[in-house]
PDB file of C-alpha atoms in Angstrom:
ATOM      1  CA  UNK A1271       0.000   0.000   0.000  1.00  0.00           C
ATOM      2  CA  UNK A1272       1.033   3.246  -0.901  1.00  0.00           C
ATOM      3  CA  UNK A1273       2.189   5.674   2.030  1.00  0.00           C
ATOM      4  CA  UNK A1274      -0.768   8.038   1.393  1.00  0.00           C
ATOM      5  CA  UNK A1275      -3.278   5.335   1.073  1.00  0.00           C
ATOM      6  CA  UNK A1276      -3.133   4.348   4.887  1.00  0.00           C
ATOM      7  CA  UNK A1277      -4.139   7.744   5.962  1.00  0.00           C
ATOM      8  CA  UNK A1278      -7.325   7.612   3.369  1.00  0.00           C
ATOM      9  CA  UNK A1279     -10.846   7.774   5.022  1.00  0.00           C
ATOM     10  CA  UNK A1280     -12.652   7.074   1.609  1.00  0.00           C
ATOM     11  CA  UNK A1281     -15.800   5.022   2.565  1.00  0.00           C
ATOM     12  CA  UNK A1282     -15.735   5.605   6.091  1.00  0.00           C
ATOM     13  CA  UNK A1283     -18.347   7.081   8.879  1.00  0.00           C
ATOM     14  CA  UNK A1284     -16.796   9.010  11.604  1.00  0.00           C
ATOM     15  CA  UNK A1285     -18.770   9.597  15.160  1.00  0.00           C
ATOM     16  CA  UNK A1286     -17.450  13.436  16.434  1.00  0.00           C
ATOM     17  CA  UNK A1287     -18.745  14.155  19.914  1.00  0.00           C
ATOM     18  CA  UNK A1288     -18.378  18.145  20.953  1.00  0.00           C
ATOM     19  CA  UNK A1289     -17.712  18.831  17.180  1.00  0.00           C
ATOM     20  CA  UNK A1290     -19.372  22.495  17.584  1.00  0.00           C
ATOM     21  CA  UNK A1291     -16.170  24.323  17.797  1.00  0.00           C
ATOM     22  CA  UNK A1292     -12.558  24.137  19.000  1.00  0.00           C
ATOM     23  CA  UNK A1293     -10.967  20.979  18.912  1.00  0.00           C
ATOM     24  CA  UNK A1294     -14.033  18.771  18.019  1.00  0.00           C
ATOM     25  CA  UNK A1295     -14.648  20.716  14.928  1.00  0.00           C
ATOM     26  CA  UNK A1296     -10.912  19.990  14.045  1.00  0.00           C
ATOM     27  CA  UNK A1297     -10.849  17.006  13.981  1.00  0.00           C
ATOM     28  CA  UNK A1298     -14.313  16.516  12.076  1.00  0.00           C
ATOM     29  CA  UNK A1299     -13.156  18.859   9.541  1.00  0.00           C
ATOM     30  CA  UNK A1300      -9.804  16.556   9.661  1.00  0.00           C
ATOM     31  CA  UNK A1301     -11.471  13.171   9.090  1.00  0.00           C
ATOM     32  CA  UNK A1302     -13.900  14.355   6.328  1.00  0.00           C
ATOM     33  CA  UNK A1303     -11.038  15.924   4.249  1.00  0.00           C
ATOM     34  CA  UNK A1304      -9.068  12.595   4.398  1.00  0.00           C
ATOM     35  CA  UNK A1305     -12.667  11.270   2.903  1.00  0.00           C
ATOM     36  CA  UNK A1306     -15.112  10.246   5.994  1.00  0.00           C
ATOM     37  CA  UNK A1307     -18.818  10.999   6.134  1.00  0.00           C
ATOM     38  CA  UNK A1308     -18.979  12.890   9.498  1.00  0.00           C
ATOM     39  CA  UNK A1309     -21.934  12.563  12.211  1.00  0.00           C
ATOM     40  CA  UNK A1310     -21.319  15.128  13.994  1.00  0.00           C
ATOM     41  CA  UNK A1311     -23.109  15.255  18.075  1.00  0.00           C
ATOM     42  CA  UNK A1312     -22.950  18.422  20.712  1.00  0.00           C
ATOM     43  CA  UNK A1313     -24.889  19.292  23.174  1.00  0.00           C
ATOM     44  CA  UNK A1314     -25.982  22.344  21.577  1.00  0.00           C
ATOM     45  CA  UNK A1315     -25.280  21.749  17.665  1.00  0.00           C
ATOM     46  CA  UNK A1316     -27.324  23.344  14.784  1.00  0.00           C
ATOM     47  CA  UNK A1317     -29.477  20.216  13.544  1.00  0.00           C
ATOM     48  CA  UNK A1318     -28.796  22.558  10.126  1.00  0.00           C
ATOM     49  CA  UNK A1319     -26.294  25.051   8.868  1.00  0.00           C
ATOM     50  CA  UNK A1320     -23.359  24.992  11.384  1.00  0.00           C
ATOM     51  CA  UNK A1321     -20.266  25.558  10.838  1.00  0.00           C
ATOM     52  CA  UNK A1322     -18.720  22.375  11.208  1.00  0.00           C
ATOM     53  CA  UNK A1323     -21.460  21.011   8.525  1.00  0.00           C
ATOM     54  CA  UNK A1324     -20.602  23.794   6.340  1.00  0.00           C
ATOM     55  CA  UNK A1325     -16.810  22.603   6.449  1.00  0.00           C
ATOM     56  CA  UNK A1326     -17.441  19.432   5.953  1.00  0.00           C
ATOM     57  CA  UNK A1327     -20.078  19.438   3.001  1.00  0.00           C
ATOM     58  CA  UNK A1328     -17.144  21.572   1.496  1.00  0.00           C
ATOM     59  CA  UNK A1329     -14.903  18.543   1.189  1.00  0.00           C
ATOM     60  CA  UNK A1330     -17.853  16.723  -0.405  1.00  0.00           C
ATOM     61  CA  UNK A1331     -18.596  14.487   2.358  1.00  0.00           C
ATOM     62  CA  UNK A1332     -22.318  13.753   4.217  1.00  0.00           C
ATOM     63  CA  UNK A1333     -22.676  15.393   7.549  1.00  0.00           C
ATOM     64  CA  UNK A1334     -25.147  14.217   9.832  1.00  0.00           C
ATOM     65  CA  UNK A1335     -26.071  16.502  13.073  1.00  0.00           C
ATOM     66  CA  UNK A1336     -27.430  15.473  16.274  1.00  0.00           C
ATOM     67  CA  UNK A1337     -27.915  16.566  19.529  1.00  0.00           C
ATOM     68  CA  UNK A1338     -27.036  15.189  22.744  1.00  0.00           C
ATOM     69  CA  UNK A1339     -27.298  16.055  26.651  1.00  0.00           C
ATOM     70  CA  UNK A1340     -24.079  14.197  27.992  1.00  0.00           C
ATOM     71  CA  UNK A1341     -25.209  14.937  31.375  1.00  0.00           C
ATOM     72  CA  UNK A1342     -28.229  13.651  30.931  1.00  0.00           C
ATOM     73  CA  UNK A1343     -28.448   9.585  31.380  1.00  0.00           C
ATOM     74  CA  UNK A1344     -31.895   9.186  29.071  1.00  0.00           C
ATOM     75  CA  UNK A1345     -30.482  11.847  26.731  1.00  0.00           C
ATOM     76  CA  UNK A1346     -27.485   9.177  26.282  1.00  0.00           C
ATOM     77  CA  UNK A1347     -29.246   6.099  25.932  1.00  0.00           C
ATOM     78  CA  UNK A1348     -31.991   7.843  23.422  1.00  0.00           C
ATOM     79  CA  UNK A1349     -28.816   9.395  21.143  1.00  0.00           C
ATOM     80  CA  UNK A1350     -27.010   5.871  21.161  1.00  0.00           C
ATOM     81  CA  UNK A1351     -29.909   3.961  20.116  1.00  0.00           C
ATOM     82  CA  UNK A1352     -31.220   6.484  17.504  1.00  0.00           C
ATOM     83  CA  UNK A1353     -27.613   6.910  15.829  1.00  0.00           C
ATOM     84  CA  UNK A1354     -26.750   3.387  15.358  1.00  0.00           C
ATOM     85  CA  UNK A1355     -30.490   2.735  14.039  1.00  0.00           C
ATOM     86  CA  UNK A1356     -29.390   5.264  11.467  1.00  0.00           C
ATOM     87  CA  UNK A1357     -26.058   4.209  10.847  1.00  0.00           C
ATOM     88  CA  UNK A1358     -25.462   0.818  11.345  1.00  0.00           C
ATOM     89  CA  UNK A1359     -21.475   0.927  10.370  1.00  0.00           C
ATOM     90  CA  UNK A1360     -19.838   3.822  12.590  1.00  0.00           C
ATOM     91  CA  UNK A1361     -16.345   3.135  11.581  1.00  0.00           C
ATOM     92  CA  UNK A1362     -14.154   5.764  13.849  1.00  0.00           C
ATOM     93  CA  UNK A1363     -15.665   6.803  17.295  1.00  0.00           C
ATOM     94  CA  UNK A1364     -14.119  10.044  18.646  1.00  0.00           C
ATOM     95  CA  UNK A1365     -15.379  10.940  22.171  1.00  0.00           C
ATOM     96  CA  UNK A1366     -14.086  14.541  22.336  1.00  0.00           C
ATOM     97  CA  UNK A1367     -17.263  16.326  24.203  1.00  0.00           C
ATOM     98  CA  UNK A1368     -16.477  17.489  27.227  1.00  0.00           C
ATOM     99  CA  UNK A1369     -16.646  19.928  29.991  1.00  0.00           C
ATOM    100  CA  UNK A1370     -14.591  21.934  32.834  1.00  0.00           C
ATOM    101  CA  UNK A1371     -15.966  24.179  36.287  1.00  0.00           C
ATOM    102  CA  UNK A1372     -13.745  25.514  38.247  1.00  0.00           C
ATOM    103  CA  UNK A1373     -13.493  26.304  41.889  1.00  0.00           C
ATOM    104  CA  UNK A1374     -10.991  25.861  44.789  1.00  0.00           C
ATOM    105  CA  UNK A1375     -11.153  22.127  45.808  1.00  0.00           C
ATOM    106  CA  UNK A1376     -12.124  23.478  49.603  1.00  0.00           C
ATOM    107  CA  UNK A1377     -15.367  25.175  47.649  1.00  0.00           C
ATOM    108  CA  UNK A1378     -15.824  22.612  44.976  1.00  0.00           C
ATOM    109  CA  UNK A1379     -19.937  21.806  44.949  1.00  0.00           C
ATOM    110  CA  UNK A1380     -21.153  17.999  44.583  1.00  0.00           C
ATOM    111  CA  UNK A1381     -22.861  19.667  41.423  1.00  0.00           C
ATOM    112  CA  UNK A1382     -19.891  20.936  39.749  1.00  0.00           C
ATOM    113  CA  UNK A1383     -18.247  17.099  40.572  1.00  0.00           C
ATOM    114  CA  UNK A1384     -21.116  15.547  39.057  1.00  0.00           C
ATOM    115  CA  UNK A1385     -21.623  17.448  35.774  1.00  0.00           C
ATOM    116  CA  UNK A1386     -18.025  16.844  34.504  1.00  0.00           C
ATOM    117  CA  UNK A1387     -17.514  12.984  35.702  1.00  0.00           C
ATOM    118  CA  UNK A1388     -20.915  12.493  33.598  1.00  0.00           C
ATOM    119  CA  UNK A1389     -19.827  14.938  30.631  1.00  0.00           C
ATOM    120  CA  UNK A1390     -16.400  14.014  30.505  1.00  0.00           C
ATOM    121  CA  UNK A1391     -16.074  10.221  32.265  1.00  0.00           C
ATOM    122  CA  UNK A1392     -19.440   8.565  32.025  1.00  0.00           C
ATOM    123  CA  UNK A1393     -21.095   9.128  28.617  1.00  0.00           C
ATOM    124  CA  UNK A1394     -17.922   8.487  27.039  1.00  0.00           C
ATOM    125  CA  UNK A1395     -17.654   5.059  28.892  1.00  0.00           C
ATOM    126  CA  UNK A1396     -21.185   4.218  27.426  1.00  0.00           C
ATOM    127  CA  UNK A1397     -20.863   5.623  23.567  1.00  0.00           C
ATOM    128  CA  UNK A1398     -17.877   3.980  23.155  1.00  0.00           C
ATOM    129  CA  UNK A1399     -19.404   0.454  25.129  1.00  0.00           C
ATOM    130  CA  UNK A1400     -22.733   1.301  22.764  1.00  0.00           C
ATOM    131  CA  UNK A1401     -20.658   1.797  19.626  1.00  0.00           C
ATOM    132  CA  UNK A1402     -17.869  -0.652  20.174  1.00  0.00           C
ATOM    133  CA  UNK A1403     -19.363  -3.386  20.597  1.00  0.00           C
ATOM    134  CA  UNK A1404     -20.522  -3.420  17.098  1.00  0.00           C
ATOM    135  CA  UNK A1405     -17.069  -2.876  15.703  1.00  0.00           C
ATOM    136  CA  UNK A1406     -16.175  -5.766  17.583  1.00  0.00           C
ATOM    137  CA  UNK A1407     -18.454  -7.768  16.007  1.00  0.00           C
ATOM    138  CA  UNK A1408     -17.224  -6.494  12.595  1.00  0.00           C
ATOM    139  CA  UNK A1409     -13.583  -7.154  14.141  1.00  0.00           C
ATOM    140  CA  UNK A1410     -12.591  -3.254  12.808  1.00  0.00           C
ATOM    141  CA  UNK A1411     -12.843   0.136  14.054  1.00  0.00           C
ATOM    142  CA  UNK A1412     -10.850   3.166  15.522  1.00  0.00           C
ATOM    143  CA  UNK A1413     -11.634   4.595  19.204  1.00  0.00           C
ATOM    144  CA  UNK A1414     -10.129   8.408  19.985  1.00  0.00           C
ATOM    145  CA  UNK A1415     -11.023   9.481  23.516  1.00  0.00           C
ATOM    146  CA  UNK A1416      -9.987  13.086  23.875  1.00  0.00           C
ATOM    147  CA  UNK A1417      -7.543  13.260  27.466  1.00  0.00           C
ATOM    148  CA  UNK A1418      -5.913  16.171  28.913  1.00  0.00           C
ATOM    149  CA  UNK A1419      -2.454  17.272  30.257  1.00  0.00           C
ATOM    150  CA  UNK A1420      -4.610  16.700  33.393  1.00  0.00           C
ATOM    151  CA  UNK A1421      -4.948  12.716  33.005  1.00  0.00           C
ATOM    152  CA  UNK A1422      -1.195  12.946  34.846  1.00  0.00           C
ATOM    153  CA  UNK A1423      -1.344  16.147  36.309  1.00  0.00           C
ATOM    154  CA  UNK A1424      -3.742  17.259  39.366  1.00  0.00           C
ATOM    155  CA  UNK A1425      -4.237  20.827  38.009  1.00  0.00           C
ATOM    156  CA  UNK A1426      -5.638  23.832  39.862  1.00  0.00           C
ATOM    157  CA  UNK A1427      -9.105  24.398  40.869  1.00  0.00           C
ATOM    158  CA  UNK A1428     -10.389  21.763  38.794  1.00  0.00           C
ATOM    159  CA  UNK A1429     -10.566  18.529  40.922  1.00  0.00           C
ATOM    160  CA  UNK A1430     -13.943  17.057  38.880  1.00  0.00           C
ATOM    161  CA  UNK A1431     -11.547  17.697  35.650  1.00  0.00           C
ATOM    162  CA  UNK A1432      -8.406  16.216  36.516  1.00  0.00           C
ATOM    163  CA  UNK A1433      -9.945  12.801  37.929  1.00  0.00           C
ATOM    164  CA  UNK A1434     -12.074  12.415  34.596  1.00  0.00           C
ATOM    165  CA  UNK A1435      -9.521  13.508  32.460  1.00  0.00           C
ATOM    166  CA  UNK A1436      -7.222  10.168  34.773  1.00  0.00           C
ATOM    167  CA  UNK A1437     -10.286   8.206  34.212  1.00  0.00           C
ATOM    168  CA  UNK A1438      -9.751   8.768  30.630  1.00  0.00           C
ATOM    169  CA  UNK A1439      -5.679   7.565  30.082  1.00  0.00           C
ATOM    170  CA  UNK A1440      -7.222   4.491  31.758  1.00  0.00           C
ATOM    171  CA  UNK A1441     -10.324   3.698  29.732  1.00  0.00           C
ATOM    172  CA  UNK A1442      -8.228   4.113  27.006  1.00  0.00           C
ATOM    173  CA  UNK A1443      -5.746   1.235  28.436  1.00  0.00           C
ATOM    174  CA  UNK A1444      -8.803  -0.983  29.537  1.00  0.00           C
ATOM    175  CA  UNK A1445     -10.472  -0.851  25.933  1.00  0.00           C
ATOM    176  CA  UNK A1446      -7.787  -1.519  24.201  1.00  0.00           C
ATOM    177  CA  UNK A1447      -6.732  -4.532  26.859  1.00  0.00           C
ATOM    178  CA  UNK A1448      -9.991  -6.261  25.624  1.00  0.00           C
ATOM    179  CA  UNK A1449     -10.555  -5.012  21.894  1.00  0.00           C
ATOM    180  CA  UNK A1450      -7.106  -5.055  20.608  1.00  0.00           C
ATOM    181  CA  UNK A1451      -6.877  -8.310  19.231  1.00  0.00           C
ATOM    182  CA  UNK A1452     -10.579  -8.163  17.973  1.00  0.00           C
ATOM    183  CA  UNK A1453      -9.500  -5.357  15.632  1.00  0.00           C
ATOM    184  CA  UNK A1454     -10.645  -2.486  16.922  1.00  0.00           C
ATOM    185  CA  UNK A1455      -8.388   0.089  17.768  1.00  0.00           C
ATOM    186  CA  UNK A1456      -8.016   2.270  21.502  1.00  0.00           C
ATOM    187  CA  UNK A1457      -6.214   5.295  21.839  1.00  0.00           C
ATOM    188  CA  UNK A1458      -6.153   8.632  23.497  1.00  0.00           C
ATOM    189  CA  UNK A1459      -5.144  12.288  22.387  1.00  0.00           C
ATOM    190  CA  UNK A1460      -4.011  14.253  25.570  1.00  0.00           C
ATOM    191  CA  UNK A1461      -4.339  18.274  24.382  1.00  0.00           C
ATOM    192  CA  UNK A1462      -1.575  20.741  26.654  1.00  0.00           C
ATOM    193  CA  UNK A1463      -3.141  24.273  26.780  1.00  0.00           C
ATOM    194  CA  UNK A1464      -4.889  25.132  23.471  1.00  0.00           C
ATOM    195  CA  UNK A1465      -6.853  28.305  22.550  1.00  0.00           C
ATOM    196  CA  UNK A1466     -10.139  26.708  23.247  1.00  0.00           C
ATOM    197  CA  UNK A1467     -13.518  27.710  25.026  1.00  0.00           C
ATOM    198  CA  UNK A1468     -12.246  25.447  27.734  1.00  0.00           C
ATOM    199  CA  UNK A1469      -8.952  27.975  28.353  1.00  0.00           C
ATOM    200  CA  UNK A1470     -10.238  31.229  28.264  1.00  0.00           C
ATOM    201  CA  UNK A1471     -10.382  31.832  31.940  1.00  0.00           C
ATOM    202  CA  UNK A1472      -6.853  31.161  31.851  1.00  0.00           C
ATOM    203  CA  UNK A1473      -5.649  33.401  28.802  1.00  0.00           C
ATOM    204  CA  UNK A1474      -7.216  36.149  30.916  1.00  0.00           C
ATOM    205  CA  UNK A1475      -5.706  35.827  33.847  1.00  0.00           C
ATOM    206  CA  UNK A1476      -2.301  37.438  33.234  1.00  0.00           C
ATOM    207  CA  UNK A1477       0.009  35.557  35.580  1.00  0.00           C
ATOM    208  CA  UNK A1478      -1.736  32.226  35.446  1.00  0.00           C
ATOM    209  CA  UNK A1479      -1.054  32.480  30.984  1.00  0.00           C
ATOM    210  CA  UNK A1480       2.373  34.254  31.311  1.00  0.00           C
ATOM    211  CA  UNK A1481       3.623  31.136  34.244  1.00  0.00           C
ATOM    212  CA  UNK A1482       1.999  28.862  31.334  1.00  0.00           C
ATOM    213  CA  UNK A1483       3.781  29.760  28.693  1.00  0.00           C
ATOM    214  CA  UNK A1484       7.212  30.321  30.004  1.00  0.00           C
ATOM    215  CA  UNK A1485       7.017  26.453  30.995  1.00  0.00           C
ATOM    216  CA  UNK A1486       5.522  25.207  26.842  1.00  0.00           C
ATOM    217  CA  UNK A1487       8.844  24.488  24.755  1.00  0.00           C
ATOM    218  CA  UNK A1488       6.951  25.424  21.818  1.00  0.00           C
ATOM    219  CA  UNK A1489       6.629  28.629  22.942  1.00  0.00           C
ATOM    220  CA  UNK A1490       2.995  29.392  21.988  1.00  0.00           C
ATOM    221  CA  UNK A1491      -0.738  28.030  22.871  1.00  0.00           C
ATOM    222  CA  UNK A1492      -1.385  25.320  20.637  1.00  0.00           C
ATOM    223  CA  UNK A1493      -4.206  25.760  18.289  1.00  0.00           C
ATOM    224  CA  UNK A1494      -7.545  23.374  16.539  1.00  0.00           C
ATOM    225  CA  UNK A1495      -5.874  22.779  13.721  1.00  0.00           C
ATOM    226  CA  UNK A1496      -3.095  21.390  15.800  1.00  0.00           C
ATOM    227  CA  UNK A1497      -5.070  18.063  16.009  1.00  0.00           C
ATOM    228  CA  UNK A1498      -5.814  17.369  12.719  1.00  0.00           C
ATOM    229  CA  UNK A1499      -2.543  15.467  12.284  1.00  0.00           C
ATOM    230  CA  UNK A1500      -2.906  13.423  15.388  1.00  0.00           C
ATOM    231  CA  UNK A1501      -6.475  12.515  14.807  1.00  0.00           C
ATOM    232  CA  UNK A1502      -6.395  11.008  11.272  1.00  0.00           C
ATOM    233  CA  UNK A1503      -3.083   9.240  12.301  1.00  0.00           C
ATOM    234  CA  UNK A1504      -4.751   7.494  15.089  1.00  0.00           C
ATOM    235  CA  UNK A1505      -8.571   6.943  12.886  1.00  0.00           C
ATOM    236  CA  UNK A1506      -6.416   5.688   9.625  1.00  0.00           C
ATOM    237  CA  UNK A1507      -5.127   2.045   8.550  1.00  0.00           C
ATOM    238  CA  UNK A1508      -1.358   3.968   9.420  1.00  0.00           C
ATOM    239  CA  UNK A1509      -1.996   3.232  13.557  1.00  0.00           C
ATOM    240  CA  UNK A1510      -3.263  -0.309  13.087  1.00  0.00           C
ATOM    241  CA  UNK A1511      -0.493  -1.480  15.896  1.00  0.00           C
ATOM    242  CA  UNK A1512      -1.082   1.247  18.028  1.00  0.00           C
ATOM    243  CA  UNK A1513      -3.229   0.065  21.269  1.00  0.00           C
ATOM    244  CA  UNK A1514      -4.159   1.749  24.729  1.00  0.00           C
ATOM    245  CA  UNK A1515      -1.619   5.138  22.963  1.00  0.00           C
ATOM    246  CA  UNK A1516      -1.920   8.422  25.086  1.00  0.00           C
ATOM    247  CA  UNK A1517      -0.478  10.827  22.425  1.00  0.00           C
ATOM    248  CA  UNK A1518       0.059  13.805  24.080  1.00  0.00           C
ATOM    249  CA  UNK A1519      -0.083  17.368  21.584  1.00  0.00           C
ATOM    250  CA  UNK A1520       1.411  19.826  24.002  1.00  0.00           C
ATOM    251  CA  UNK A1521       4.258  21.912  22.709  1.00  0.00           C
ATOM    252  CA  UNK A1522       6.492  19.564  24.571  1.00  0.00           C
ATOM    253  CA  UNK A1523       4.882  20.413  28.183  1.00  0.00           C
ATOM    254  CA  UNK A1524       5.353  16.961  29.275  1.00  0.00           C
ATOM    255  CA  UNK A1525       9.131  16.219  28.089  1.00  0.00           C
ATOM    256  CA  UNK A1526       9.865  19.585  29.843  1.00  0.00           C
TER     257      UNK A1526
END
C-alpha cells in the first residue's frame, strides 16, 4: 500500500462528539477531508447550517447533526440507540465532548463534581461500550477518547476535571486490553493548553497564561488545527499497531 493510502478515510463514517467548535470541529473537519462521512453530536449543535457542517459538506462528504445532553443519562441512551439505528457501520468513534468548572477544591460543589464525571467520564464510557461493541463484532474500528495534560497532572481548581480527564488515560488502556486483538483500535489524544472555550479563563488571567507559557517548549498556545494530524493518524489504517496510545499534543509540556 502506498504511504498516502493508509491515511485515506474514503468510505468511512466518523462519530465526532463536541464537534461544535474548538478541537471537536478539528478534527471533524480533519477526518472528512481525508474522505469520511462525518456525524457530527454536541450538546448544543445546529441540527442545520453549522459551521462544522458547512466545512465538511465543502470537502464533499455527508454530515449528519445530532444533539445530545451528555449529562443527561436518558439523553445518552436515546442518542445511542437512535444513531446506530441510522447508521449501522460507525467506523471511527471520537469521544471529544467534554466539559470543565472551576473552583478551589475546599469550595468545589457535589454539582460541579457531578456534571463533569458524567460529561467528561461517564457518557464516554457508554458511547464507546454502545458503539464498540458493534465494531467488535465487525472485528474493525478506531476509538479516539480526547484526554488532557490533566490525566497525569492534578491541576488547579479543577478537581472534577483532573480525575475524569485520569479516568480517561485508563479507559483508554482498559479498551484496548480487551478489543485489541478483535481489531478495533483504543487510543487517546491528551491536548496541553490550546486556545479553546475550555482555556479562556486562563488566557485572561495574566500571571496564570504568562507562568503557562514560560514552561511550553513550543513557545505558543497550541491551536484546533493542531489536532488534525494526530487525529487522522490514530482513525487511519497507518496506527493499526497502536493500542491503549496516550499521544500527548502539548508543545512539549510533558518532556519539559
Amino acid at each position: 500500500m502506498a504511504i498516502f493510502d493508509l491515511f485515506n478515510l474514503k468510505g468511512k463514517v466518523a462519530l465526532v462528539t463536541g464537534c461544535k467548535r474548538g478541537i471537536g470541529k478539528a478534527m471533524a473537519e480533519a477526518l472528512a477531508e481525508a474522505g469520511a462521512d462525518i456525524i457530527g453530536v454536541s450538546a448544543n449543535l445546529e441540527l442545520s447550517g453549522s459551521d462544522v457542517e458547512l466545512a465538511v459538506k465543502g470537502f464533499g462528504k455527508a454530515f449528519y447533526a445530532y444533539q445530545c445532553n451528555f449529562n443527561d443519562r436518558a439523553s445518552l441512551k436515546t442518542f445511542c440507540e437512535q444513531v446506530k439505528a441510522d447508521h449501522p457501520v460507525i467506523d471511527i468513534l471520537v469521544n471529544n465532548a467534554g466539559t470543565i468548572l472551576r473552583k478551589p477544591i475546599a469550595e468545589h460543589p457535589d454539582e460541579f463534581w457531578d456534571e463533569v464525571v458524567a460529561v467528561n467520564q461517564t457518557a464516554p464510557f457508554i458511547l464507546t461500550r454502545e458503539i464498540g461493541r458493534d465494531m467488535v463484532e465487525r472485528g474493525s474500528g478506531k476509538v479516539i477518547f480526547t484526554a488532557s495534560l490533566l490525566t497525569f497532572q492534578g491541576g488547579i481548581t479543577v478537581p472534577g476535571y483532573a480525575a475524569s480527564k485520569g479516568a480517561i488515560g485508563q479507559l483508554t488502556k482498559a479498551f484496548a486490553n480487551e478489543w485489541a486483538a478483535k481489531g478495533v483500535n483504543v487510543n487517546a489524544i491528551a491536548p496541553g493548553y490550546i486556545s479553546t472555550d475550555n482555556t479562556t479563563a486562563l488566557r485572561a488571567d495574566e500571571n496564570r497564561s504568562r507562568s503557562i507559557m514560560e514552561r511550553i517548549p513550543a513557545g505558543r498556545w497550541g491551536e484546533a488545527d493542531d489536532f488534525k494530524g494526530p487525529v487522522l493518524f490514530l482513525a487511519s489504517e497507518a496506527s493499526n499497531y497502536m493500542h491503549g496510545t496516550v499521544m500527548t499534543v502539548d508543545g512539549g509540556w510533558m518532556g519539559r
